[in-house]
Amino acid sequence: MTAENILVCVAWPYANGDLHVGHVAGAYLPADIFARYQRLKGNRVVMVSGSDAHGTPIVVRADKEGKTPREVFEYFHSRFLETQQLLGISYDLFTHTDTENHHAIGQQMFRRLLANEYLFKATQKQLYSETQGKFLPDRLVEGTCPICGYDKARGDQCDNCGNLLDGTQLINPRSRNNPDDKLTVRESEHYFFDLPALREPVLAYLADKDGYWRPTVLEFSRRYAEEMEARAFTRDLTWGIPIPVQGAEGKCIYVWYEALLGYLSATVEWAKITGQPDAWKEFWYQPDNVRIYNFIGKDNILFHTVLWQAVLIGMQRLGEPWDGLDDSPQNRGPKFNLPYDVPANQYLNLGGQKFSKSLGVSLDAIDLAQKYGADPLRFYLSLIMPETKDSDWSWTDFAQRNNSELLAKWGNLIQRTLSQIWRNFEGRIPQPGELTGADQAIIARAEAAFNSVGEKLNAVRLRDALNEVLELATATNQYLDFEAPWKAIKTDRARAGTQLYVAARVIDSLTVLFAPFTPGLSEKARAQLGYTDPLFGEQYIETLQERGRSHDVLRYDASRAKGEWKPSRLTPGQPLGGEPKGLVSKIEVN
RNA sequence: GGUGACGUAGCUCAGUCGGUAGAGCAGGGGACUCAUAAGCCCUUGGUCACAGGUUCAAGUCCUGUCGUCACCA
């Protein structure tokens, strides 16, 4: 079997607030579970993401705090690095959108779409502050809602009736930050993305996704693609990627499009820093043996199933070289690989309410990971992962699932087995005698799990996959209870040794089966079984230098990783890694 | 407002092409004791949001109502 190239693209967190567990359950954790599985399977995995540094909300926050936008985003970017390292989200590269690499590719995207005539100029009416001498983003304007009459409606949306607005619709508009500003309506010239011109290829792309895309994602995307109209591609804003057109000062690429482009630019950056500058093409240009996945939340679906495809298709139409990125003759007019699957998750709520910092409804991932450790958090979030519909975080459920399943079912299985081996067999894996039917059955079941669990993981049915692994742990507990080696040891030491060997061998397989979900726990269990090689590589934060600036990134070093998605071949006589100790702690919540 | 979804046991969720509901956890009972009083066996819970309709038969299809969510200038 030849290894596949798997590109795992993860939603880019917006750098104006800490990550909460909803973000983790929605995108980062599923992506990591999937990536870890594919690595164990022996595929060539690259997992990329980064902080989304640009856009209005960061500018707003910076103004409010008297900082520069860069200072604001760099603070949260470094928090993201720390949080995700702690959680074990194993990015090959987690970078950000304020790099020179990303800016250069962003401008190339613009030029290429312009040259291909998918961008056209049109004017848009927008509120202009005569006092400040600049256009005001809709969200920075408030006034009376033309629909419900609420007098504090924002320019982009009315909080009272929920309707989306345009700033120019507001009655008596005023600046939210400077109420004394004199506002007028001015026309601003912008570039629009000609989505109708790309409708056919996008629909063709969506046409063969039945059967493996989540139905809600597919249906929603098709509807939108059928009726989509041209959308603004640029914004009046200085914090972003300036559009490479003369006389267009103060205009940037709409942050959404350049954030999407991050999947490509981050792969390019990854290739560069790993000393194989062309390697990104093996994921983006070679159509065979590649699967690109985009892990996102449901609020991002259209961007990742329609608009991003439109950008990629729009860029690939011309045969001319794409600036410095690719000008080799055989790649003239390269076609980009489009995402193979976009397994969008629904939302994780908190007590039925959605996460909202401003309403005090939030659980910061970094706090929970520090307090309880990554594995209990990853385990619970995997169990309640909102794959099919919104789900709910519950503190009592979190504690109960940890205590009764992760600890009592799985952790205790390791402990009860290894402590008997430690005490009765000099701390070495016993030599098995002849295997009974029951022995063979449980071993066969563990071996079969690698196929069935693997299929579920490969199809991104992660909750299902974890439940099946838990069933195997239950079956192993049943095996032990039925065989009762603690009785056999008194009358037939050899038989007890066989029973414990069988249990330990299944546990050895279980450490691999659980590994994508709770990698830290699996590493510890593996060490207790006496292995000295880790299953996975190591994450590290590194500072990279470009010509003008440096930036911090999260990376993954797989050089020591020895894990394989294969059944255990546990060696009799292998010494355990010391006296077994409980690996999972109880969680008490009141 | 428009578009697309969701509403199943105390909790988290499954329910494929329609045939009078399932799992795990929690709760109750039991036998054991290797284990972080964990594990194992047995077991109580549901007018499948509500109201109509189609059908021999609907959680499963259709309509409406209520509630929740996402997206859309």
XYZ file of C-alpha atoms (C1' of nucleotides) in Angstrom:
663
model
C 0.000 0.000 0.000
C 1.428 3.343 -1.004
C 1.277 6.175 1.464
C -1.182 8.927 0.717
C -0.537 12.626 1.054
C -3.056 13.979 3.537
C -3.317 17.727 4.016
C -5.214 18.581 7.171
C -6.352 22.201 7.044
C -7.751 23.597 10.244
C -9.886 26.720 10.702
C -7.812 29.825 11.436
C -8.704 31.205 14.842
C -9.341 34.913 14.915
C -6.748 36.530 17.156
C -8.904 38.739 19.323
C -9.759 36.400 22.181
C -8.719 33.143 23.830
C -9.796 29.770 22.487
C -12.694 28.141 24.294
C -13.633 24.482 24.426
C -16.234 25.018 21.715
C -13.485 25.913 19.269
C -11.523 22.876 20.366
C -14.405 20.417 20.013
C -15.535 21.973 16.763
C -12.357 22.034 14.739
C -8.942 21.679 16.360
C -9.465 18.431 18.231
C -11.221 16.560 15.400
C -8.465 17.687 13.042
C -5.795 16.459 15.436
C -7.468 13.095 16.024
C -7.733 12.624 12.292
C -4.138 13.708 11.660
C -2.745 11.458 14.387
C -4.647 8.507 12.995
C -3.366 9.141 9.489
C 0.202 9.424 10.780
C -0.096 6.127 12.670
C -1.486 4.629 9.501
C 1.758 5.570 7.771
C 0.411 8.321 5.539
C 2.301 11.506 4.866
C 0.412 14.082 6.856
C 0.804 17.828 6.897
C -1.475 19.717 9.247
C -1.557 23.495 8.940
C -3.317 26.462 10.396
C -2.506 29.788 11.990
C -3.845 32.900 13.587
C -6.032 35.183 11.534
C -4.369 38.499 12.266
C -6.272 41.009 10.157
C -9.706 42.550 10.002
C -11.851 45.115 11.733
C -12.471 43.541 15.160
C -8.751 43.505 15.906
C -8.442 47.154 14.879
C -11.391 48.002 17.111
C -9.892 46.207 20.057
C -6.532 47.845 19.477
C -8.110 51.316 19.381
C -9.964 50.615 22.577
C -6.836 49.417 24.362
C -4.540 52.053 22.913
C -2.404 49.437 21.212
C -1.493 48.659 17.641
C -3.393 45.907 15.858
C -0.154 43.971 15.667
C 0.291 44.069 19.428
C -3.236 42.782 19.953
C -2.975 39.876 17.562
C 0.531 38.908 18.643
C -0.658 38.552 22.229
C -3.451 36.176 21.269
C -1.286 34.407 18.742
C 1.187 33.485 21.450
C -1.737 32.346 23.641
C -2.941 30.144 20.777
C 0.486 28.565 20.483
C 0.590 27.832 24.185
C -2.976 26.528 24.348
C -2.655 24.205 21.409
C 0.703 22.865 22.466
C -0.833 22.098 25.835
C -3.800 20.363 24.215
C -1.536 18.399 21.897
C -2.957 19.757 18.655
C -0.081 18.520 16.554
C 0.301 21.049 13.769
C 3.133 20.597 11.361
C 2.872 24.337 11.157
C 0.706 26.807 13.033
C 1.684 30.227 11.718
C -0.240 33.462 11.149
C -1.411 35.755 8.364
C 0.920 38.650 9.105
C 3.972 36.990 7.586
C 5.769 38.218 4.504
C 5.169 34.841 2.913
C 1.409 35.141 3.381
C 1.272 38.748 2.213
C 3.182 37.918 -0.953
C 0.938 34.993 -1.816
C -2.145 37.032 -0.944
C -1.150 39.680 -3.456
C -0.456 37.004 -6.027
C -3.933 35.638 -5.474
C -5.345 39.085 -6.152
C -3.285 39.652 -9.303
C -4.099 36.248 -10.628
C -7.852 36.626 -10.116
C -7.668 40.082 -11.659
C -5.742 38.821 -14.678
C -8.257 36.033 -15.101
C -11.045 38.615 -15.052
C -12.795 37.227 -12.024
C -12.469 40.560 -10.243
C -14.262 43.679 -11.438
C -14.540 47.188 -10.113
C -17.775 48.630 -8.810
C -18.737 51.327 -6.372
C -20.379 50.786 -3.052
C -22.077 53.330 -0.849
C -20.595 53.517 2.577
C -20.618 55.802 5.593
C -17.652 58.149 5.708
C -16.384 60.070 8.677
C -15.571 63.605 7.561
C -13.959 64.202 10.927
C -11.576 61.249 10.727
C -11.244 61.367 6.988
C -11.958 57.677 6.448
C -14.661 55.146 5.721
C -16.191 53.517 8.782
C -16.809 49.780 8.857
C -20.492 48.984 9.327
C -19.926 47.445 12.714
C -18.491 50.705 14.010
C -21.638 52.621 13.210
C -24.873 52.672 15.110
C -28.244 54.268 14.601
C -31.939 53.543 14.486
C -32.918 50.250 12.905
C -35.054 50.851 9.797
C -36.931 47.615 10.435
C -37.769 47.555 14.133
C -36.930 51.073 15.242
C -34.376 49.990 17.857
C -32.145 53.023 18.358
C -28.867 51.232 19.024
C -28.688 49.015 15.970
C -25.194 48.382 14.653
C -24.440 49.071 11.034
C -23.953 45.401 10.224
C -26.777 43.959 12.264
C -29.543 44.985 14.638
C -29.166 43.283 18.002
C -32.833 43.782 18.743
C -34.510 42.197 15.730
C -31.534 40.258 14.404
C -31.819 41.558 10.877
C -28.675 42.136 8.942
C -28.240 45.683 7.805
C -26.128 47.901 5.711
C -24.708 50.954 7.467
C -26.282 53.284 4.965
C -29.751 51.996 5.888
C -29.505 53.284 9.461
C -31.621 56.235 10.448
C -29.490 58.931 12.102
C -26.231 56.998 11.841
C -23.418 57.921 14.212
C -19.947 56.630 14.949
C -19.848 54.314 17.936
C -16.426 55.467 19.021
C -16.728 59.163 18.331
C -20.390 60.174 18.551
C -19.500 63.678 17.420
C -18.176 62.536 14.041
C -19.825 64.081 11.062
C -20.940 61.201 8.865
C -21.781 61.329 5.195
C -22.502 58.701 2.600
C -19.741 58.398 0.055
C -19.105 56.059 -2.780
C -16.124 53.813 -2.448
C -14.662 51.875 -5.296
C -14.097 48.184 -4.627
C -13.187 45.008 -6.392
C -15.905 42.395 -6.546
C -15.430 38.685 -6.945
C -17.436 37.446 -9.919
C -18.874 34.346 -8.299
C -21.605 33.775 -10.912
C -18.847 33.272 -13.478
C -17.516 30.433 -11.357
C -20.864 28.851 -10.573
C -20.617 26.028 -13.078
C -17.237 24.648 -11.983
C -18.171 24.997 -8.323
C -21.409 23.096 -8.859
C -19.505 20.486 -10.818
C -17.138 20.157 -7.874
C -20.064 19.707 -5.485
C -21.764 17.209 -7.776
C -19.772 14.128 -6.789
C -19.647 14.608 -3.044
C -22.729 12.557 -2.212
C -22.200 9.649 0.085
C -19.215 10.909 2.012
C -19.825 14.595 2.688
C -22.061 15.294 5.602
C -25.522 15.816 4.089
C -26.154 19.098 5.867
C -22.911 20.549 4.559
C -23.535 19.432 1.007
C -27.153 20.522 0.733
C -26.440 23.921 2.227
C -23.491 24.496 -0.097
C -25.341 23.554 -3.260
C -28.208 25.886 -2.471
C -25.847 28.733 -1.952
C -23.752 28.025 -5.027
C -26.819 27.926 -7.234
C -27.850 31.423 -6.256
C -24.641 33.186 -5.327
C -23.961 36.685 -6.503
C -20.809 38.750 -6.765
C -19.311 39.725 -3.411
C -16.924 42.443 -2.372
C -13.352 41.193 -2.420
C -11.765 44.289 -0.885
C -12.399 46.500 2.119
C -11.570 50.044 3.202
C -9.096 49.129 5.863
C -5.411 49.586 6.511
C -4.788 46.516 8.695
C -4.552 43.697 6.194
C -2.997 42.809 2.887
C -2.942 45.924 0.667
C -4.253 45.252 -2.789
C -1.448 45.430 -5.360
C -3.039 48.090 -7.526
C -1.795 51.617 -8.023
C -3.984 54.316 -6.565
C -5.830 51.936 -4.248
C -4.319 53.041 -0.985
C -6.363 52.225 2.087
C -7.880 49.141 0.533
C -7.145 45.618 1.622
C -8.166 42.147 0.577
C -11.278 41.154 2.488
C -9.926 39.251 5.445
C -12.003 36.151 4.751
C -10.370 35.468 1.417
C -6.825 35.899 2.577
C -7.501 33.781 5.654
C -8.663 30.962 3.388
C -5.538 31.427 1.340
C -3.643 30.680 4.524
C -4.120 26.963 3.864
C -2.019 27.345 0.756
C 0.483 29.880 2.086
C 1.031 27.872 5.273
C 1.764 24.771 3.213
C 4.251 26.805 1.203
C 5.831 28.076 4.420
C 5.965 24.545 5.822
C 7.757 23.373 2.696
C 10.232 26.226 2.951
C 11.148 25.727 6.603
C 11.498 21.976 6.251
C 14.078 22.478 3.539
C 12.003 21.052 0.682
C 10.674 24.208 -0.976
C 8.665 22.402 -3.650
C 7.023 19.879 -1.351
C 3.833 21.913 -1.087
C 3.097 21.120 -4.714
C 2.744 17.474 -3.833
C -0.329 18.461 -1.850
C -1.730 21.222 -4.050
C -0.819 20.328 -7.600
C -0.527 16.578 -7.946
C -4.055 15.320 -8.306
C -3.324 11.680 -7.482
C -2.952 10.181 -4.074
C -3.848 13.377 -2.241
C -6.703 14.190 0.077
C -7.220 17.699 1.442
C -9.468 18.064 4.481
C -10.831 21.243 6.003
C -11.879 21.015 9.631
C -14.186 23.886 10.544
C -17.273 24.904 12.503
C -20.682 25.250 10.934
C -20.460 29.028 10.740
C -17.670 28.702 8.163
C -19.235 26.211 5.808
C -19.875 28.357 2.757
C -16.415 29.835 2.814
C -14.871 26.392 2.760
C -17.231 24.604 0.399
C -17.939 27.290 -2.169
C -15.903 30.487 -1.911
C -12.517 28.870 -1.372
C -13.143 26.515 -4.280
C -14.099 29.514 -6.391
C -10.819 31.209 -5.496
C -8.760 28.131 -6.307
C -10.568 27.510 -9.557
C -10.391 31.187 -10.425
C -6.647 31.291 -9.884
C -5.913 28.202 -11.925
C -7.425 29.313 -15.163
C -4.496 31.139 -16.722
C -1.481 29.434 -18.172
C 0.921 32.170 -17.180
C 3.365 31.558 -14.369
C 2.039 32.282 -10.968
C 4.815 34.674 -10.016
C 7.639 32.987 -8.213
C 5.581 30.162 -6.875
C 5.439 28.007 -9.893
C 6.807 28.715 -13.322
C 8.130 25.366 -14.394
C 6.923 24.447 -17.888
C 5.230 21.225 -16.864
C 3.195 23.103 -14.299
C 1.957 25.876 -16.542
C -1.597 26.566 -15.660
C -1.563 24.151 -12.776
C -4.891 23.127 -11.427
C -5.151 23.285 -7.696
C -6.384 20.291 -5.806
C -9.680 21.141 -4.185
C -10.718 19.950 -0.725
C -11.690 16.307 -0.636
C -13.925 16.684 2.397
C -15.063 19.492 4.659
C -16.208 17.743 7.818
C -17.814 20.742 9.485
C -18.967 20.330 13.035
C -21.976 21.927 14.669
C -21.589 23.897 17.885
C -20.728 22.898 21.396
C -22.883 24.917 23.766
C -22.662 25.573 27.450
C -25.834 24.970 29.390
C -27.835 25.357 26.205
C -26.286 28.742 25.481
C -23.702 29.408 22.891
C -20.277 30.551 23.967
C -20.063 34.270 24.388
C -17.292 36.101 26.118
C -19.380 39.220 26.536
C -22.200 37.307 28.242
C -19.777 35.430 30.468
C -20.606 32.109 28.818
C -17.199 30.635 28.207
C -14.767 27.938 29.174
C -11.259 28.787 28.116
C -9.465 25.761 26.782
C -6.167 26.797 28.285
C -7.601 26.965 31.817
C -9.224 23.544 31.573
C -6.170 21.932 30.052
C -3.983 23.343 32.809
C -6.349 22.241 35.531
C -7.362 18.767 34.333
C -4.760 17.878 31.740
C -5.180 17.479 28.024
C -6.355 13.866 27.974
C -9.484 14.112 30.163
C -10.494 17.194 28.218
C -9.824 15.593 24.839
C -11.639 12.446 25.934
C -14.804 14.212 27.028
C -14.844 16.552 24.054
C -14.484 13.529 21.770
C -17.502 11.885 23.389
C -19.704 14.950 22.938
C -18.214 16.153 19.686
C -20.979 17.990 17.777
C -20.620 15.961 14.584
C -24.297 15.825 13.737
C -25.899 18.538 15.817
C -25.187 21.025 18.558
C -24.137 19.410 21.816
C -23.799 20.591 25.358
C -20.934 20.743 27.819
C -21.944 19.569 31.289
C -19.595 19.738 34.260
C -21.119 16.753 36.043
C -21.053 14.752 32.830
C -17.429 15.751 32.287
C -16.480 14.410 35.724
C -18.628 11.289 35.406
C -17.337 10.324 31.980
C -13.782 10.849 33.112
C -14.245 8.841 36.291
C -16.394 6.004 35.010
C -15.003 5.545 31.519
C -11.529 6.952 31.124
C -10.475 6.010 34.650
C -12.644 3.054 35.680
C -13.012 1.363 32.335
C -9.687 2.035 30.614
C -7.201 3.290 33.224
C -8.250 0.660 35.702
C -7.988 -2.067 33.082
C -4.316 -1.203 32.662
C -3.771 -0.969 36.383
C -5.456 -4.249 37.364
C -3.625 -6.170 34.652
C -0.150 -4.746 35.063
C -0.207 -4.830 38.848
C -0.858 -8.573 38.730
C 1.988 -9.031 36.300
C 4.237 -6.860 38.441
C 3.484 -8.808 41.586
C 3.321 -12.358 40.268
C 5.612 -12.440 37.255
C 8.618 -10.408 38.385
C 7.496 -7.385 36.412
C 7.891 -9.055 33.038
C 5.277 -9.826 30.404
C 4.506 -13.524 31.077
C 5.236 -16.257 28.574
C 1.869 -17.509 27.306
C 0.990 -21.177 27.069
C -1.482 -22.607 24.620
C -4.293 -20.143 23.867
C -7.889 -21.130 24.593
C -10.848 -20.134 22.433
C -11.592 -17.245 24.761
C -7.989 -16.056 24.564
C -8.007 -16.172 20.793
C -11.403 -14.482 20.594
C -10.411 -11.376 22.512
C -7.119 -11.090 20.626
C -8.944 -11.471 17.324
C -11.411 -8.824 18.359
C -8.606 -6.403 19.146
C -7.004 -7.100 15.781
C -10.260 -6.578 13.927
C -10.748 -3.255 15.676
C -7.854 -1.764 13.741
C -9.869 -2.135 10.558
C -13.285 -1.137 11.821
C -12.122 1.734 14.031
C -9.747 2.815 11.298
C -12.565 2.990 8.766
C -14.558 5.209 11.068
C -11.620 7.497 11.699
C -10.861 7.673 8.009
C -14.490 8.654 7.384
C -14.212 11.297 10.148
C -16.809 9.569 12.298
C -14.728 10.175 15.372
C -17.336 9.768 18.098
C -18.364 6.429 16.663
C -14.750 5.365 16.499
C -14.105 6.215 20.140
C -17.231 4.372 21.244
C -16.031 1.265 19.486
C -12.669 1.478 21.217
C -14.463 1.788 24.547
C -16.461 -1.349 23.743
C -13.213 -3.242 23.290
C -12.038 -2.009 26.685
C -15.286 -3.304 28.194
C -14.835 -6.642 26.457
C -11.344 -6.888 27.916
C -12.682 -6.229 31.403
C -15.246 -8.952 30.805
C -12.506 -11.316 29.702
C -10.563 -10.677 32.893
C -13.590 -11.108 35.094
C -14.488 -14.378 33.448
C -10.943 -15.732 33.460
C -10.097 -14.410 36.941
C -6.297 -14.754 36.836
C -6.239 -13.778 40.530
C -7.841 -17.164 41.200
C -5.843 -19.105 38.648
C -2.576 -17.867 40.129
C -3.269 -19.955 43.228
C -3.705 -23.222 41.367
C -2.229 -22.886 37.886
C 0.443 -20.239 37.569
C 1.071 -20.960 33.895
C -2.583 -20.439 33.019
C -2.674 -17.183 34.961
C 0.388 -16.089 33.015
C -1.354 -16.823 29.748
C -4.442 -14.901 30.808
C -2.394 -11.888 31.819
C -0.350 -12.067 28.662
C -3.543 -12.008 26.608
C -4.928 -9.068 28.576
C -1.662 -7.154 28.293
C -1.512 -7.774 24.582
C -5.020 -6.409 24.085
C -4.127 -3.434 26.276
C -1.104 -2.879 24.084
C -3.414 -2.712 21.069
C -5.781 -0.450 22.966
C -3.022 2.075 23.631
C -2.741 2.528 19.862
C -6.505 2.546 19.283
C -6.962 5.207 21.953
C -3.887 7.154 20.876
C -5.512 9.601 18.432
C -7.953 10.639 21.141
C -5.821 10.605 24.282
C -2.226 10.569 23.076
C -0.660 11.479 26.407
C -2.360 8.642 28.249
C -1.431 6.183 25.523
C 2.212 7.228 25.711
C 2.212 6.640 29.461
C 0.488 3.276 29.153
C 2.961 2.277 26.475
C 5.841 3.215 28.762
C 4.325 1.113 31.543
C 4.182 -1.831 29.168
C 7.917 -1.432 28.825
C 8.303 0.289 25.475
C 10.907 2.996 25.207
C 9.916 4.515 21.848
C 7.088 7.041 21.765
C 4.049 6.667 19.530
C 4.121 10.273 18.388
C 6.545 13.085 17.759
C 7.009 16.255 19.746
C 5.538 19.715 19.439
C 7.686 22.778 19.828
C 7.420 26.522 19.473
C 9.996 28.191 17.284
C 10.811 31.712 16.171
C 11.216 32.065 12.427
C 12.941 34.991 10.782
C 11.812 36.560 7.537
C 13.512 39.513 5.910
C 11.782 42.202 7.917
C 10.155 40.511 10.895
C 10.184 37.359 12.914
C 7.219 35.282 13.993
C 6.560 32.414 16.370
C 5.102 29.169 15.124
C 4.089 25.787 16.512
C 5.712 22.789 14.833
C 5.830 19.030 15.092
C 8.925 16.859 15.029
C 8.029 13.288 14.094
C 11.564 11.933 13.944
C 11.263 9.796 17.075
C 7.682 8.643 16.511
C 7.378 4.863 16.283
C 3.630 4.312 16.573
C 1.923 2.149 13.986
C -1.765 1.471 13.434
C -1.249 -2.246 13.834
C -2.255 -4.925 16.360
C 0.105 -5.635 19.222
C 2.902 -8.148 18.950
C 3.777 -7.864 22.586
C 6.992 -9.714 23.405
C 6.898 -12.191 26.323
C 9.617 -11.420 28.821
C 9.546 -7.686 28.121
C 10.116 -5.895 31.425
C 7.479 -3.423 32.502
C 8.474 0.210 32.828
C 8.444 0.175 36.614
C 5.770 -0.481 39.179
C 2.340 0.296 37.676
C 0.749 3.463 38.943
C -2.675 4.872 38.220
C -2.575 6.952 35.062
C -5.907 8.759 35.311
C -6.973 11.056 38.102
C -10.449 11.423 39.460
C -12.238 14.649 38.771
C -14.469 16.118 41.433
C -16.953 18.818 40.551
C -19.597 20.204 42.812
C -37.292 38.636 6.428
C -34.884 34.667 3.023
C -32.132 29.857 2.911
C -30.639 25.294 5.382
C -30.965 22.407 9.666
C -32.272 20.609 14.548
C -36.023 19.246 18.796
C -35.768 10.821 20.805
C -34.984 8.023 28.319
C -32.311 12.288 34.274
C -27.507 13.389 30.978
C -24.707 12.767 26.149
C -26.227 10.632 21.799
C -27.703 6.167 17.784
C -31.895 5.120 14.995
C -29.899 3.016 7.589
C -34.947 1.728 1.952
C -41.400 3.905 6.954
C -43.073 -2.018 10.133
C -45.775 -0.024 17.365
C -37.915 2.639 20.040
C -31.683 1.536 21.230
C -26.428 2.465 23.491
C -23.181 4.637 27.110
C -23.335 7.316 31.652
C -26.443 8.313 35.949
C -30.360 5.500 39.280
C -31.877 0.369 41.573
C -30.529 -4.975 42.777
C -26.769 -9.050 42.900
C -22.306 -12.178 42.928
C -16.951 -11.418 43.242
C -12.225 -9.002 45.122
C -6.800 -8.546 40.772
C -7.632 -3.074 40.583
C -7.759 4.435 41.911
C -14.753 0.894 46.431
C -12.739 0.475 40.154
C -14.440 -4.030 37.062
C -18.500 -7.933 36.046
C -23.910 -9.688 35.913
C -29.163 -8.256 36.133
C -32.476 -4.087 36.050
C -36.046 0.697 36.418
C -36.610 4.938 32.919
C -39.390 7.452 26.671
C -47.667 9.900 24.295
C -39.678 9.936 19.767
C -41.464 19.092 20.757
C -46.904 19.906 19.603
C -51.236 19.479 16.123
C -53.024 17.589 11.747
C -52.340 14.565 7.103
C -50.625 10.348 3.650
C -50.303 4.900 4.646
C -52.403 -1.661 6.377
C -48.246 0.615 9.251
C -44.517 7.036 10.831
C -39.381 8.914 15.424
C -38.796 7.794 10.055
C -42.732 10.971 4.452
C -46.099 15.829 3.915
C -48.361 20.470 6.122
C -48.781 23.805 10.120
C -47.426 25.631 15.192
C -43.831 26.355 19.024
C -38.636 26.295 20.477
C -33.189 26.255 19.149
C -29.112 27.125 15.654
C -26.176 28.572 11.407
C -25.653 31.368 7.012
C -27.355 35.498 3.839
C -25.927 43.423 2.226
